[in-house]
């Protein structure tokens, strides 16, 4: 056994984990809708609005973070970011990416079921279909904003030679 402590690392969210979360959400929502649609509450438009508001907050955080990391300290007028704050924002982006993918998959599952001809015989589908499609779009925007936030937390490589030439010779 070694006495070395593990080094903490936070890797970017992979496309595979986004796809798995979306497929899991799609599968669960499709099964739930096909078996118990009549027992579910109706989908409302304000659910999509809440997702869009969260996406706007994440996009603002991504923009601000990227600006603060890319602006030289001598030119930046505000308080610089700390490493712990950067890690928290990266974790927030990562969590919202996976959760948003699951929600997007769930809305896709509901939308898929609602658009099938067999579901047209069920009462309430005319009300839920546009709300499900709107929720799908809003959750995709949320995932995009979360990925942007996660990627914005990467510290740019330091430019060792500001002149732009080779360091050697």
PDB file of C-alpha atoms in Angstrom:
ATOM      1  CA  UNK A   1       0.000   0.000   0.000  1.00  0.00           C
ATOM      2  CA  UNK A   2       1.302   3.455  -0.859  1.00  0.00           C
ATOM      3  CA  UNK A   3       1.143   6.510   1.333  1.00  0.00           C
ATOM      4  CA  UNK A   4       0.360   8.846  -1.546  1.00  0.00           C
ATOM      5  CA  UNK A   5      -2.908  10.676  -1.369  1.00  0.00           C
ATOM      6  CA  UNK A   6      -5.043  10.674  -4.508  1.00  0.00           C
ATOM      7  CA  UNK A   7      -4.890  13.867  -6.489  1.00  0.00           C
ATOM      8  CA  UNK A   8      -8.285  15.449  -7.009  1.00  0.00           C
ATOM      9  CA  UNK A   9      -9.398  15.855 -10.578  1.00  0.00           C
ATOM     10  CA  UNK A  10     -12.515  17.002 -12.325  1.00  0.00           C
ATOM     11  CA  UNK A  11     -12.815  15.817 -15.883  1.00  0.00           C
ATOM     12  CA  UNK A  12     -15.209  17.368 -18.417  1.00  0.00           C
ATOM     13  CA  UNK A  13     -18.542  15.668 -18.991  1.00  0.00           C
ATOM     14  CA  UNK A  14     -18.255  13.235 -21.864  1.00  0.00           C
ATOM     15  CA  UNK A  15     -20.684  12.912 -24.730  1.00  0.00           C
ATOM     16  CA  UNK A  16     -21.274   9.329 -23.641  1.00  0.00           C
ATOM     17  CA  UNK A  17     -22.541  10.310 -20.199  1.00  0.00           C
ATOM     18  CA  UNK A  18     -24.799  12.948 -21.759  1.00  0.00           C
ATOM     19  CA  UNK A  19     -26.196  10.356 -24.167  1.00  0.00           C
ATOM     20  CA  UNK A  20     -26.723   7.773 -21.408  1.00  0.00           C
ATOM     21  CA  UNK A  21     -28.575  10.294 -19.224  1.00  0.00           C
ATOM     22  CA  UNK A  22     -30.759  11.361 -22.167  1.00  0.00           C
ATOM     23  CA  UNK A  23     -31.557   7.778 -23.172  1.00  0.00           C
ATOM     24  CA  UNK A  24     -32.374   6.864 -19.587  1.00  0.00           C
ATOM     25  CA  UNK A  25     -34.734   9.839 -19.311  1.00  0.00           C
ATOM     26  CA  UNK A  26     -36.316   9.020 -22.679  1.00  0.00           C
ATOM     27  CA  UNK A  27     -36.869   5.373 -21.762  1.00  0.00           C
ATOM     28  CA  UNK A  28     -38.375   6.078 -18.368  1.00  0.00           C
ATOM     29  CA  UNK A  29     -40.660   8.857 -19.636  1.00  0.00           C
ATOM     30  CA  UNK A  30     -41.868   6.830 -22.610  1.00  0.00           C
ATOM     31  CA  UNK A  31     -42.739   3.831 -20.428  1.00  0.00           C
ATOM     32  CA  UNK A  32     -44.416   5.998 -17.785  1.00  0.00           C
ATOM     33  CA  UNK A  33     -46.409   7.904 -20.434  1.00  0.00           C
ATOM     34  CA  UNK A  34     -47.519   4.776 -22.252  1.00  0.00           C
ATOM     35  CA  UNK A  35     -48.649   2.995 -19.091  1.00  0.00           C
ATOM     36  CA  UNK A  36     -49.865   5.742 -16.742  1.00  0.00           C
ATOM     37  CA  UNK A  37     -50.476   8.869 -18.836  1.00  0.00           C
ATOM     38  CA  UNK A  38     -54.014   9.389 -17.495  1.00  0.00           C
ATOM     39  CA  UNK A  39     -52.718   9.444 -13.903  1.00  0.00           C
ATOM     40  CA  UNK A  40     -50.027  12.043 -14.544  1.00  0.00           C
ATOM     41  CA  UNK A  41     -50.458  15.789 -14.040  1.00  0.00           C
ATOM     42  CA  UNK A  42     -50.617  17.867 -17.189  1.00  0.00           C
ATOM     43  CA  UNK A  43     -47.446  19.409 -18.546  1.00  0.00           C
ATOM     44  CA  UNK A  44     -47.479  23.180 -18.122  1.00  0.00           C
ATOM     45  CA  UNK A  45     -45.692  25.886 -20.107  1.00  0.00           C
ATOM     46  CA  UNK A  46     -44.033  27.442 -17.068  1.00  0.00           C
ATOM     47  CA  UNK A  47     -41.869  24.335 -16.582  1.00  0.00           C
ATOM     48  CA  UNK A  48     -40.061  25.206 -19.817  1.00  0.00           C
ATOM     49  CA  UNK A  49     -39.768  28.825 -18.702  1.00  0.00           C
ATOM     50  CA  UNK A  50     -38.093  27.718 -15.464  1.00  0.00           C
ATOM     51  CA  UNK A  51     -35.583  25.676 -17.469  1.00  0.00           C
ATOM     52  CA  UNK A  52     -34.880  28.696 -19.699  1.00  0.00           C
ATOM     53  CA  UNK A  53     -34.337  30.947 -16.682  1.00  0.00           C
ATOM     54  CA  UNK A  54     -31.845  28.437 -15.266  1.00  0.00           C
ATOM     55  CA  UNK A  55     -30.148  28.278 -18.669  1.00  0.00           C
ATOM     56  CA  UNK A  56     -29.849  32.082 -18.741  1.00  0.00           C
ATOM     57  CA  UNK A  57     -28.278  32.082 -15.269  1.00  0.00           C
ATOM     58  CA  UNK A  58     -25.769  29.423 -16.312  1.00  0.00           C
ATOM     59  CA  UNK A  59     -24.992  31.281 -19.541  1.00  0.00           C
ATOM     60  CA  UNK A  60     -24.352  34.492 -17.602  1.00  0.00           C
ATOM     61  CA  UNK A  61     -22.058  32.647 -15.184  1.00  0.00           C
ATOM     62  CA  UNK A  62     -20.215  31.088 -18.133  1.00  0.00           C
ATOM     63  CA  UNK A  63     -19.780  34.444 -19.861  1.00  0.00           C
ATOM     64  CA  UNK A  64     -18.588  36.153 -16.662  1.00  0.00           C
ATOM     65  CA  UNK A  65     -16.237  33.314 -15.764  1.00  0.00           C
ATOM     66  CA  UNK A  66     -14.727  33.186 -19.221  1.00  0.00           C
ATOM     67  CA  UNK A  67     -14.246  36.966 -19.243  1.00  0.00           C
ATOM     68  CA  UNK A  68     -12.568  36.971 -15.849  1.00  0.00           C
ATOM     69  CA  UNK A  69     -10.247  34.102 -16.730  1.00  0.00           C
ATOM     70  CA  UNK A  70      -9.257  35.565 -20.097  1.00  0.00           C
ATOM     71  CA  UNK A  71      -8.708  39.168 -18.932  1.00  0.00           C
ATOM     72  CA  UNK A  72      -5.236  39.943 -17.546  1.00  0.00           C
ATOM     73  CA  UNK A  73      -5.324  40.639 -13.812  1.00  0.00           C
ATOM     74  CA  UNK A  74      -3.879  44.127 -14.298  1.00  0.00           C
ATOM     75  CA  UNK A  75      -6.785  45.093 -16.584  1.00  0.00           C
ATOM     76  CA  UNK A  76      -9.588  43.414 -14.641  1.00  0.00           C
ATOM     77  CA  UNK A  77     -11.433  45.756 -12.295  1.00  0.00           C
ATOM     78  CA  UNK A  78     -13.429  43.234 -10.240  1.00  0.00           C
ATOM     79  CA  UNK A  79     -12.573  40.606  -7.685  1.00  0.00           C
ATOM     80  CA  UNK A  80     -10.614  37.726  -9.261  1.00  0.00           C
ATOM     81  CA  UNK A  81     -11.929  34.190  -9.017  1.00  0.00           C
ATOM     82  CA  UNK A  82     -10.544  31.784  -6.466  1.00  0.00           C
ATOM     83  CA  UNK A  83      -9.758  28.170  -7.308  1.00  0.00           C
ATOM     84  CA  UNK A  84     -12.519  26.847  -5.035  1.00  0.00           C
ATOM     85  CA  UNK A  85     -15.082  29.122  -6.679  1.00  0.00           C
ATOM     86  CA  UNK A  86     -13.912  27.900 -10.095  1.00  0.00           C
ATOM     87  CA  UNK A  87     -14.292  24.280  -8.977  1.00  0.00           C
ATOM     88  CA  UNK A  88     -17.790  24.940  -7.663  1.00  0.00           C
ATOM     89  CA  UNK A  89     -18.871  26.489 -10.943  1.00  0.00           C
ATOM     90  CA  UNK A  90     -17.379  23.577 -12.874  1.00  0.00           C
ATOM     91  CA  UNK A  91     -19.281  21.107 -10.684  1.00  0.00           C
ATOM     92  CA  UNK A  92     -22.478  23.131 -11.161  1.00  0.00           C
ATOM     93  CA  UNK A  93     -21.994  23.007 -14.917  1.00  0.00           C
ATOM     94  CA  UNK A  94     -21.285  19.286 -14.837  1.00  0.00           C
ATOM     95  CA  UNK A  95     -24.335  18.530 -12.667  1.00  0.00           C
ATOM     96  CA  UNK A  96     -26.640  20.674 -14.804  1.00  0.00           C
ATOM     97  CA  UNK A  97     -25.307  19.018 -17.955  1.00  0.00           C
ATOM     98  CA  UNK A  98     -26.199  15.535 -16.741  1.00  0.00           C
ATOM     99  CA  UNK A  99     -29.495  16.563 -15.126  1.00  0.00           C
ATOM    100  CA  UNK A 100     -30.489  18.646 -18.145  1.00  0.00           C
ATOM    101  CA  UNK A 101     -29.710  15.712 -20.432  1.00  0.00           C
ATOM    102  CA  UNK A 102     -31.963  13.479 -18.370  1.00  0.00           C
ATOM    103  CA  UNK A 103     -34.757  16.066 -18.456  1.00  0.00           C
ATOM    104  CA  UNK A 104     -34.287  16.534 -22.215  1.00  0.00           C
ATOM    105  CA  UNK A 105     -34.572  12.791 -22.645  1.00  0.00           C
ATOM    106  CA  UNK A 106     -37.689  12.721 -20.500  1.00  0.00           C
ATOM    107  CA  UNK A 107     -39.324  15.479 -22.532  1.00  0.00           C
ATOM    108  CA  UNK A 108     -38.282  13.643 -25.700  1.00  0.00           C
ATOM    109  CA  UNK A 109     -39.913  10.462 -24.393  1.00  0.00           C
ATOM    110  CA  UNK A 110     -43.136  12.267 -23.570  1.00  0.00           C
ATOM    111  CA  UNK A 111     -43.079  14.090 -26.922  1.00  0.00           C
ATOM    112  CA  UNK A 112     -42.505  10.853 -28.782  1.00  0.00           C
ATOM    113  CA  UNK A 113     -45.412   9.151 -27.051  1.00  0.00           C
ATOM    114  CA  UNK A 114     -47.687  12.171 -27.471  1.00  0.00           C
ATOM    115  CA  UNK A 115     -46.994  12.334 -31.218  1.00  0.00           C
ATOM    116  CA  UNK A 116     -47.869   8.675 -31.809  1.00  0.00           C
ATOM    117  CA  UNK A 117     -51.303   8.046 -33.363  1.00  0.00           C
ATOM    118  CA  UNK A 118     -52.329   5.732 -30.504  1.00  0.00           C
ATOM    119  CA  UNK A 119     -51.959   8.554 -27.968  1.00  0.00           C
ATOM    120  CA  UNK A 120     -54.295  10.848 -29.932  1.00  0.00           C
ATOM    121  CA  UNK A 121     -57.252   8.888 -28.570  1.00  0.00           C
ATOM    122  CA  UNK A 122     -56.291   9.841 -25.008  1.00  0.00           C
ATOM    123  CA  UNK A 123     -57.740  12.992 -23.473  1.00  0.00           C
ATOM    124  CA  UNK A 124     -55.296  15.800 -22.693  1.00  0.00           C
ATOM    125  CA  UNK A 125     -52.686  15.072 -25.309  1.00  0.00           C
ATOM    126  CA  UNK A 126     -53.565  18.186 -27.340  1.00  0.00           C
ATOM    127  CA  UNK A 127     -52.669  20.347 -24.327  1.00  0.00           C
ATOM    128  CA  UNK A 128     -49.493  18.471 -23.395  1.00  0.00           C
ATOM    129  CA  UNK A 129     -47.898  18.090 -26.839  1.00  0.00           C
ATOM    130  CA  UNK A 130     -46.730  21.710 -27.356  1.00  0.00           C
ATOM    131  CA  UNK A 131     -45.653  21.935 -23.712  1.00  0.00           C
ATOM    132  CA  UNK A 132     -43.600  18.752 -24.028  1.00  0.00           C
ATOM    133  CA  UNK A 133     -41.924  19.991 -27.211  1.00  0.00           C
ATOM    134  CA  UNK A 134     -41.257  23.369 -25.589  1.00  0.00           C
ATOM    135  CA  UNK A 135     -39.784  21.648 -22.543  1.00  0.00           C
ATOM    136  CA  UNK A 136     -37.557  19.586 -24.819  1.00  0.00           C
ATOM    137  CA  UNK A 137     -36.240  22.733 -26.500  1.00  0.00           C
ATOM    138  CA  UNK A 138     -35.719  24.506 -23.175  1.00  0.00           C
ATOM    139  CA  UNK A 139     -33.853  21.562 -21.698  1.00  0.00           C
ATOM    140  CA  UNK A 140     -31.565  21.399 -24.750  1.00  0.00           C
ATOM    141  CA  UNK A 141     -30.773  25.094 -24.222  1.00  0.00           C
ATOM    142  CA  UNK A 142     -30.077  24.290 -20.547  1.00  0.00           C
ATOM    143  CA  UNK A 143     -27.638  21.536 -21.508  1.00  0.00           C
ATOM    144  CA  UNK A 144     -25.841  23.864 -23.925  1.00  0.00           C
ATOM    145  CA  UNK A 145     -25.498  26.580 -21.270  1.00  0.00           C
ATOM    146  CA  UNK A 146     -24.286  24.052 -18.693  1.00  0.00           C
ATOM    147  CA  UNK A 147     -21.651  22.699 -21.085  1.00  0.00           C
ATOM    148  CA  UNK A 148     -20.539  26.263 -21.803  1.00  0.00           C
ATOM    149  CA  UNK A 149     -20.216  26.954 -18.063  1.00  0.00           C
ATOM    150  CA  UNK A 150     -18.257  23.777 -17.506  1.00  0.00           C
ATOM    151  CA  UNK A 151     -15.903  24.564 -20.400  1.00  0.00           C
ATOM    152  CA  UNK A 152     -15.537  28.199 -19.319  1.00  0.00           C
ATOM    153  CA  UNK A 153     -14.024  27.101 -16.026  1.00  0.00           C
ATOM    154  CA  UNK A 154     -10.936  25.746 -17.759  1.00  0.00           C
ATOM    155  CA  UNK A 155      -7.936  27.844 -16.946  1.00  0.00           C
ATOM    156  CA  UNK A 156      -6.258  28.931 -20.184  1.00  0.00           C
ATOM    157  CA  UNK A 157      -2.659  27.861 -20.673  1.00  0.00           C
ATOM    158  CA  UNK A 158      -0.213  30.519 -19.612  1.00  0.00           C
ATOM    159  CA  UNK A 159       1.553  32.240 -22.454  1.00  0.00           C
ATOM    160  CA  UNK A 160       5.214  31.960 -21.524  1.00  0.00           C
ATOM    161  CA  UNK A 161       6.344  34.170 -24.390  1.00  0.00           C
ATOM    162  CA  UNK A 162       3.973  37.121 -24.934  1.00  0.00           C
ATOM    163  CA  UNK A 163       5.847  38.114 -28.117  1.00  0.00           C
ATOM    164  CA  UNK A 164       4.372  35.109 -29.903  1.00  0.00           C
ATOM    165  CA  UNK A 165       7.706  33.666 -31.020  1.00  0.00           C
ATOM    166  CA  UNK A 166       9.478  30.456 -30.078  1.00  0.00           C
ATOM    167  CA  UNK A 167      10.868  30.161 -26.569  1.00  0.00           C
ATOM    168  CA  UNK A 168      13.899  28.341 -27.915  1.00  0.00           C
ATOM    169  CA  UNK A 169      16.849  30.079 -29.517  1.00  0.00           C
TER     170      UNK A 169
END
